[in-house]
PDB file of C-alpha atoms in Angstrom:
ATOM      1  CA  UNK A  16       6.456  -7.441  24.104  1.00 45.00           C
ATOM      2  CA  UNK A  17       4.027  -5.384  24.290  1.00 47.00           C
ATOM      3  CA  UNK A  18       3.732  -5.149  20.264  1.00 44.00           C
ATOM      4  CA  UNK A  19       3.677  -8.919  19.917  1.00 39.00           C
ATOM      5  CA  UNK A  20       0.624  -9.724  22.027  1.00 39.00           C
ATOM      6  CA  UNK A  21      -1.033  -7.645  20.335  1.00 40.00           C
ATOM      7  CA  UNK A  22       0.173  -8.978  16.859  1.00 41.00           C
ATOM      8  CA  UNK A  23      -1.012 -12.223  18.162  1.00 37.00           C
ATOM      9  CA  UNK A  24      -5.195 -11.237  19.451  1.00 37.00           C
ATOM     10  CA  UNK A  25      -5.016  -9.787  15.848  1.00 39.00           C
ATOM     11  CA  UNK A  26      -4.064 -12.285  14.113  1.00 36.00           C
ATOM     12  CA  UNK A  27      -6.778 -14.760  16.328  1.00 32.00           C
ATOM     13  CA  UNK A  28      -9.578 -12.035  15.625  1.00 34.00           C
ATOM     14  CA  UNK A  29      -8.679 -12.071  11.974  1.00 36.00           C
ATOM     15  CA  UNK A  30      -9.613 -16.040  11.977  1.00 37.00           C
ATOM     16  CA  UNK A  31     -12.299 -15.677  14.094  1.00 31.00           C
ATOM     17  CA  UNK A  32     -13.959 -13.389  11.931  1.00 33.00           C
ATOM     18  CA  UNK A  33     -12.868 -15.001   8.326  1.00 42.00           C
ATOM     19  CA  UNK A  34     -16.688 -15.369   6.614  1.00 44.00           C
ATOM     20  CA  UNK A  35     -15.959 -18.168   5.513  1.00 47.00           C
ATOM     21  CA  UNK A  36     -15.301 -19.471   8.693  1.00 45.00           C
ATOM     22  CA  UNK A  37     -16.790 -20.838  11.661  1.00 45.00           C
ATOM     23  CA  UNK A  38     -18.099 -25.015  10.500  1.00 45.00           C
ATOM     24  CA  UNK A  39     -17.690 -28.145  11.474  1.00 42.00           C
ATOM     25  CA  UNK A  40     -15.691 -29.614   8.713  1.00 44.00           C
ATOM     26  CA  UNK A  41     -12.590 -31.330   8.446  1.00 50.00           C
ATOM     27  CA  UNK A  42      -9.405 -32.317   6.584  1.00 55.00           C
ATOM     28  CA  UNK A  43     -10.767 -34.171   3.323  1.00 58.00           C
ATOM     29  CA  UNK A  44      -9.204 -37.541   3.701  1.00 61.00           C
ATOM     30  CA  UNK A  45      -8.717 -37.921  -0.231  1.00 76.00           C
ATOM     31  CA  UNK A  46      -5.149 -37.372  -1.641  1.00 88.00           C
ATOM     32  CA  UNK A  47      -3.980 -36.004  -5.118  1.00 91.00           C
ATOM     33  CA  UNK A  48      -1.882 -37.634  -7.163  1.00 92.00           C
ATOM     34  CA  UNK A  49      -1.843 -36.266 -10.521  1.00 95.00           C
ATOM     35  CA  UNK A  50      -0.112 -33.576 -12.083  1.00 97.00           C
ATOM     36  CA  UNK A  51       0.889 -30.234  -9.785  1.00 97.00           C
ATOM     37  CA  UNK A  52      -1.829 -27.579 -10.820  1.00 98.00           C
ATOM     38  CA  UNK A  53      -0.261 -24.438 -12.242  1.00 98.00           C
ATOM     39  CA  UNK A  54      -3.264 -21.788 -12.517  1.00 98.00           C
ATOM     40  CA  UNK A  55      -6.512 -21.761 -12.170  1.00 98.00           C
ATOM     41  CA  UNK A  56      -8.897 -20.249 -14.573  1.00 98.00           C
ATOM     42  CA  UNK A  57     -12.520 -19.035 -13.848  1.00 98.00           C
ATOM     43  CA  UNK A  58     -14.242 -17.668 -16.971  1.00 98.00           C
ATOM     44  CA  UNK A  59     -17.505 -15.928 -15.060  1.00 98.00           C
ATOM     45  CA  UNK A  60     -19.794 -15.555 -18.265  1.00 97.00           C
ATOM     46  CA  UNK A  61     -19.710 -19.444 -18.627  1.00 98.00           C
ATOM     47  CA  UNK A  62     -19.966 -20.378 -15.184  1.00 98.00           C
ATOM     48  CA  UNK A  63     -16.713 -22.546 -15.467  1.00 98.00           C
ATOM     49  CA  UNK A  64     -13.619 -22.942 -13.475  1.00 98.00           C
ATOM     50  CA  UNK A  65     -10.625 -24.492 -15.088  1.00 98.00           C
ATOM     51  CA  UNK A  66      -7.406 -26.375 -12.946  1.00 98.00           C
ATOM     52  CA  UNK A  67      -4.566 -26.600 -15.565  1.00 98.00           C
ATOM     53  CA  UNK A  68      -0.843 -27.802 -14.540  1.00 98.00           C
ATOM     54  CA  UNK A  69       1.039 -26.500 -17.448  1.00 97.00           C
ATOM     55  CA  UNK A  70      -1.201 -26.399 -20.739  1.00 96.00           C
ATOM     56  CA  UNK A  71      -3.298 -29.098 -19.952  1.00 98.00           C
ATOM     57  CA  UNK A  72      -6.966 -28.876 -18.060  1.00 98.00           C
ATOM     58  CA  UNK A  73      -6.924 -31.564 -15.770  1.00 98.00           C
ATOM     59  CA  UNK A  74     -10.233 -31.311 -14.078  1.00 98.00           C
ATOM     60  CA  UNK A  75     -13.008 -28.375 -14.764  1.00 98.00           C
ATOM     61  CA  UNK A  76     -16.103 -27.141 -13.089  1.00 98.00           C
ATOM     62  CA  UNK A  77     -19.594 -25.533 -12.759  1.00 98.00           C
ATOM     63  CA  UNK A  78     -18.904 -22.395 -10.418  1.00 98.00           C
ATOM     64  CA  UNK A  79     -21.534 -20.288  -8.702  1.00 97.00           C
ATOM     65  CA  UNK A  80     -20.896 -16.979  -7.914  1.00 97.00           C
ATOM     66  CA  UNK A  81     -21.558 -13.785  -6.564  1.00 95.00           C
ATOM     67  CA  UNK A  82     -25.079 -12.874  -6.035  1.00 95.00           C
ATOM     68  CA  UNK A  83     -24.308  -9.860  -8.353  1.00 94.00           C
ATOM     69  CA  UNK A  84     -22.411 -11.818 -10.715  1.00 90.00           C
ATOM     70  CA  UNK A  85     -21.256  -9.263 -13.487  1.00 91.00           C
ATOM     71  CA  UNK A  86     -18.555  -7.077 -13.850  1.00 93.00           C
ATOM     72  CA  UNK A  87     -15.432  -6.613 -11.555  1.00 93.00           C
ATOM     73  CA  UNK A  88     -15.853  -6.343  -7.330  1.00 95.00           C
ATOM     74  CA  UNK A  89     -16.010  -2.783  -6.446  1.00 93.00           C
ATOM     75  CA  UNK A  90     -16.357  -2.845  -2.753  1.00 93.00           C
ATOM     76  CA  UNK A  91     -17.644  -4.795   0.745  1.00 95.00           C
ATOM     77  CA  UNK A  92     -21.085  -5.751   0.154  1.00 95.00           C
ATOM     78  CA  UNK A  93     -21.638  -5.160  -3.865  1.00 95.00           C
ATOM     79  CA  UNK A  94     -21.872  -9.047  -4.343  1.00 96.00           C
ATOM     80  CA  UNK A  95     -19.886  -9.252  -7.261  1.00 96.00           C
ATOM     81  CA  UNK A  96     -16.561 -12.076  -8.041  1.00 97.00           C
ATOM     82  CA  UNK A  97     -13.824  -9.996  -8.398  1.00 97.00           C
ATOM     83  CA  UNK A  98     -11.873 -10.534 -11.781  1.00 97.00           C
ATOM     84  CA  UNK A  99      -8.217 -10.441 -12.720  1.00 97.00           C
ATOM     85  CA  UNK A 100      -4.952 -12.303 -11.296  1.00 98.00           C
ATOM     86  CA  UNK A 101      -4.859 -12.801  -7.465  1.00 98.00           C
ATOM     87  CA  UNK A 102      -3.280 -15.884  -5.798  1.00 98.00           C
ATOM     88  CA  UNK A 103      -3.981 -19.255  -3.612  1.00 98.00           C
ATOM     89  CA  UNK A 104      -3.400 -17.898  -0.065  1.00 98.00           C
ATOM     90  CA  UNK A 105      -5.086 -19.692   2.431  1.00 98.00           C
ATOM     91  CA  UNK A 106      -7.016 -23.018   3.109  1.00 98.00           C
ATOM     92  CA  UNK A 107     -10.156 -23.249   5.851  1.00 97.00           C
ATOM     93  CA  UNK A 108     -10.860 -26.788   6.754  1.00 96.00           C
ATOM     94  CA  UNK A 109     -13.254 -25.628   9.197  1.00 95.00           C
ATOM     95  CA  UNK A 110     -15.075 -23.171   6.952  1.00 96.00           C
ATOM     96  CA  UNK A 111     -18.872 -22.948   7.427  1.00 95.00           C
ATOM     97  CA  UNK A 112     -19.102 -23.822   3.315  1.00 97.00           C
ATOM     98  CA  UNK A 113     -17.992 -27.158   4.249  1.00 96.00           C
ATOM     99  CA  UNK A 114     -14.434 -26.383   2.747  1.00 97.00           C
ATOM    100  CA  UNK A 115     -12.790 -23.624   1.719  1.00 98.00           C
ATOM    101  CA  UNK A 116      -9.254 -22.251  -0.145  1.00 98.00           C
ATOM    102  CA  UNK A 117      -8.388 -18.499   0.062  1.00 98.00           C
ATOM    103  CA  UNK A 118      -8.059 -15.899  -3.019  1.00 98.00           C
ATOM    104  CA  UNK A 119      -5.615 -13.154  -2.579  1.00 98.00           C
ATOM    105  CA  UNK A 120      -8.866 -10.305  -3.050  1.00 97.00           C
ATOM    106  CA  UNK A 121      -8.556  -7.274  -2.873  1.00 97.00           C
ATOM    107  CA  UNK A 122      -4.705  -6.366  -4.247  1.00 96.00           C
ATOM    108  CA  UNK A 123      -3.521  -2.956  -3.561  1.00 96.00           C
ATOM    109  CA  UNK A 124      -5.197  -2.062  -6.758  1.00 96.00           C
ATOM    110  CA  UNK A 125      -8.719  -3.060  -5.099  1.00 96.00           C
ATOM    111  CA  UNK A 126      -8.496  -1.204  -2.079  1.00 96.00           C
ATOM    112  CA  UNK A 127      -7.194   1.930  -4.020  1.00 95.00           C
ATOM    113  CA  UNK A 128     -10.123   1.886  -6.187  1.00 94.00           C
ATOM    114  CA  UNK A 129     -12.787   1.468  -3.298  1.00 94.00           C
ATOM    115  CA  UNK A 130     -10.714   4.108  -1.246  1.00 94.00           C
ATOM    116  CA  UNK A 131     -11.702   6.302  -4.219  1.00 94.00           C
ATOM    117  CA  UNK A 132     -15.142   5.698  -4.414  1.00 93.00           C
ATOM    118  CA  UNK A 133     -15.257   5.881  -0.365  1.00 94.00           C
ATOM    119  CA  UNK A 134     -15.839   2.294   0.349  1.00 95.00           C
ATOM    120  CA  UNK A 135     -13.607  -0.541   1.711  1.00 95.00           C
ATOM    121  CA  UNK A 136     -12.972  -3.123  -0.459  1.00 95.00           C
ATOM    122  CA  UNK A 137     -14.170  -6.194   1.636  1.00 93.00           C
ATOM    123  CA  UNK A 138     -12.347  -9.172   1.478  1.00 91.00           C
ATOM    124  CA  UNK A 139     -12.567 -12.998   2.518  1.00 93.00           C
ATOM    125  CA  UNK A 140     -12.785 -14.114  -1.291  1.00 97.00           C
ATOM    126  CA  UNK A 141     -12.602 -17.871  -1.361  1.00 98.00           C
ATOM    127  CA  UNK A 142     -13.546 -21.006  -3.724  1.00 98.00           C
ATOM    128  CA  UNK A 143     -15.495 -22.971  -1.417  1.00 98.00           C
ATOM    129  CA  UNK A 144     -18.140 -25.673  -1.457  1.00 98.00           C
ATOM    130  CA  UNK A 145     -21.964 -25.440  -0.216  1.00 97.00           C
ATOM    131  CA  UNK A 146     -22.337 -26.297   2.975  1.00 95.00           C
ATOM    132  CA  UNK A 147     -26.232 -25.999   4.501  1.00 94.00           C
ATOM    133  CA  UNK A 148     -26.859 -22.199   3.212  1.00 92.00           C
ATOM    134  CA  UNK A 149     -25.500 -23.028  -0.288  1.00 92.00           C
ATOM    135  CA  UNK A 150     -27.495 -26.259  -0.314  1.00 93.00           C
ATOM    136  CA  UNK A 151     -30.715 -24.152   1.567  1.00 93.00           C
ATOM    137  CA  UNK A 152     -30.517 -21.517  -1.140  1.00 91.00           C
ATOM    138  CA  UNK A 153     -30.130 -24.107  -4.188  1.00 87.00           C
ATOM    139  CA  UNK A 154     -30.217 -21.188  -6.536  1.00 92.00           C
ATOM    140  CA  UNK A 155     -26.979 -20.071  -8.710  1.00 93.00           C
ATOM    141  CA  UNK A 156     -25.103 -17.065  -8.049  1.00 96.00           C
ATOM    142  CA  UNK A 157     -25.934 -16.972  -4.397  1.00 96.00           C
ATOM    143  CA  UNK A 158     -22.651 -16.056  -2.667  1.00 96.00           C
ATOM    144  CA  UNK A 159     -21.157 -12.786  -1.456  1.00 95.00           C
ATOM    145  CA  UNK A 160     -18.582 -12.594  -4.258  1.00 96.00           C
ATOM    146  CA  UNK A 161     -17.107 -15.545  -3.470  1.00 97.00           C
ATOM    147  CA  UNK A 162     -16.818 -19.315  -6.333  1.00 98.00           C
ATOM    148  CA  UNK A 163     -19.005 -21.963  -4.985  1.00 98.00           C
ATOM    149  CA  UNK A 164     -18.728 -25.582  -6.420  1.00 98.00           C
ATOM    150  CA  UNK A 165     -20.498 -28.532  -4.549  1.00 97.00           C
ATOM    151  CA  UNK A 166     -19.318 -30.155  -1.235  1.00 97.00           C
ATOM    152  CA  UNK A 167     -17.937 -33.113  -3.062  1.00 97.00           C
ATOM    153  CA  UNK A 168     -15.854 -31.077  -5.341  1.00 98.00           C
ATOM    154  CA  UNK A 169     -14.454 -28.853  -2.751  1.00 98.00           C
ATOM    155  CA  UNK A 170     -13.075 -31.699  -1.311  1.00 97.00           C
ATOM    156  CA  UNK A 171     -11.392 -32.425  -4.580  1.00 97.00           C
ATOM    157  CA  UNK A 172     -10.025 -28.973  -5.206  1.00 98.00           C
ATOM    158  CA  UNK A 173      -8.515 -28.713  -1.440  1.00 97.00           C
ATOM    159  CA  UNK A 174      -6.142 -31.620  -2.360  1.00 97.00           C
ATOM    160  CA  UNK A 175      -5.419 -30.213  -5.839  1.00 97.00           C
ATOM    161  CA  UNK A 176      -4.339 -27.177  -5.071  1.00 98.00           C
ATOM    162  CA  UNK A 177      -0.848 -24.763  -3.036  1.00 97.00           C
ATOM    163  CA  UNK A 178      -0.406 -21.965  -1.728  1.00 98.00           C
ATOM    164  CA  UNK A 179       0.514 -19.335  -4.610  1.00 98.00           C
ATOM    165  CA  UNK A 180      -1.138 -20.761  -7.320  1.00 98.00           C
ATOM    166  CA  UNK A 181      -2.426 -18.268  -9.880  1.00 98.00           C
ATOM    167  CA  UNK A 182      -5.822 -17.450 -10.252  1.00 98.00           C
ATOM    168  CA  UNK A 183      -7.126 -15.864 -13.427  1.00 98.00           C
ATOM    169  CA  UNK A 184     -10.998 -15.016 -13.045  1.00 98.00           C
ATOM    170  CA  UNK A 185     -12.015 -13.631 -16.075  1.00 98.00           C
ATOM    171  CA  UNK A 186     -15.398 -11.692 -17.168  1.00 97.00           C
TER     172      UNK A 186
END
C-alpha cells in the first residue's frame, strides 16, 4: 500500500514539475480529419518540420529550436534539440507554451552518454507553440532544446498527431 502512494505523489510531482507545464490553455477545439500522420520529420539545418502519413507531407513547418541549436543534446541545460528517432508520448493542454505534445528524449542511449560525461541528460523535450515567453523573446532558436512553432499551429499539430508516432529530428 505503502508502495502505491508513493507511486502515486510521484507520478503528481512528475506533472507538476513537467517544464513545459504550468498555463492556462486548453483543449484546441479544432478536429483533424485528414489522413493519420505516420512520422514526423524535423530537419534542424533548415528550420523545417515535416507531418507525413505514409509518403506523402501533408502539412510542414517553420520550427524554432534550441537556443544552442547545433549538433545532438548532450545533457540538462546544453540547449541543444536532440536528434535521432524518439516517439509521440505525451500531450500538455495546459502547458505554459500555450500547447504542447511530448518527445520520448532522452532514450537509454541519452542518459548513458550523459552518465559518461557526468551529467544527467535532462528531459521534458516537447513540440510546443509560443505562448507569452516565446512571443516576449520573438527571436529564433530561443527554447531549451525543445521545437517551437506558433500558437496557431500548435493547435493544429495537437489534433494531427498519437501517441507513438515516430519522430525523426535530423541535423
Amino acid at each position: 500500500m505503502i508502495r502505491a502512494i508513493r507511486a502515486f505523489f510521484a507520478v503528481v510531482a512528475v506533472a507538476v514539475l513537467a517544464s513545459c507545464g504550468g498555463g492556462d490553455s486548453l483543449q484546441p477545439s479544432k478536429t483533424y480529419q485528414g489522413p493519420p500522420i505516420t512520422q514526423i520529420v524535423v530537419k534542424k539545418a533548415d528550420r523545417k518540420m515535416y507531418l507525413v502519413s505514409g509518403k506523402e507531407v501533408v502539412k510542414s513547418y517553420k520550427v524554432d529550436l534550441g537556443n544552442q541549436p547545433f549538433g545532438h543534446k548532450q545533457f540538462e541545460g546544453d540547449g541543444r534539440t536532440p536528434e535521432g528517432l524518439y516517439f509521440i508520448d505525451r500531450f500538455n493542454p495546459r502547458s505554459r507554451y500555450h500547447l504542447s505534445v511530448g518527445i520520448s528524449y532522452p532514450s537509454a542511449q541519452d542518459v548513458a552518454n550523459a552518465a559518461a560525461r557526468g551529467q544527467r541528460p535532462g528531459g521534458d523535450i516537447f513540440i510546443h507553440g509560443l505562448g507569452p515567453e516565446g512571443r516576449a523573446l520573438n527571436r529564433p532558436d530561443w527554447t531549451a532544446g525543445c521545437i517551437a512553432v506558433t500558437d496557431q499551429e500548435i493547435e493544429e499539430i495537437f489534433t494531427m498527431l498519437r501517441p507513438g508516432v515516430p519522430i525523426f529530428i535530423y541535423p
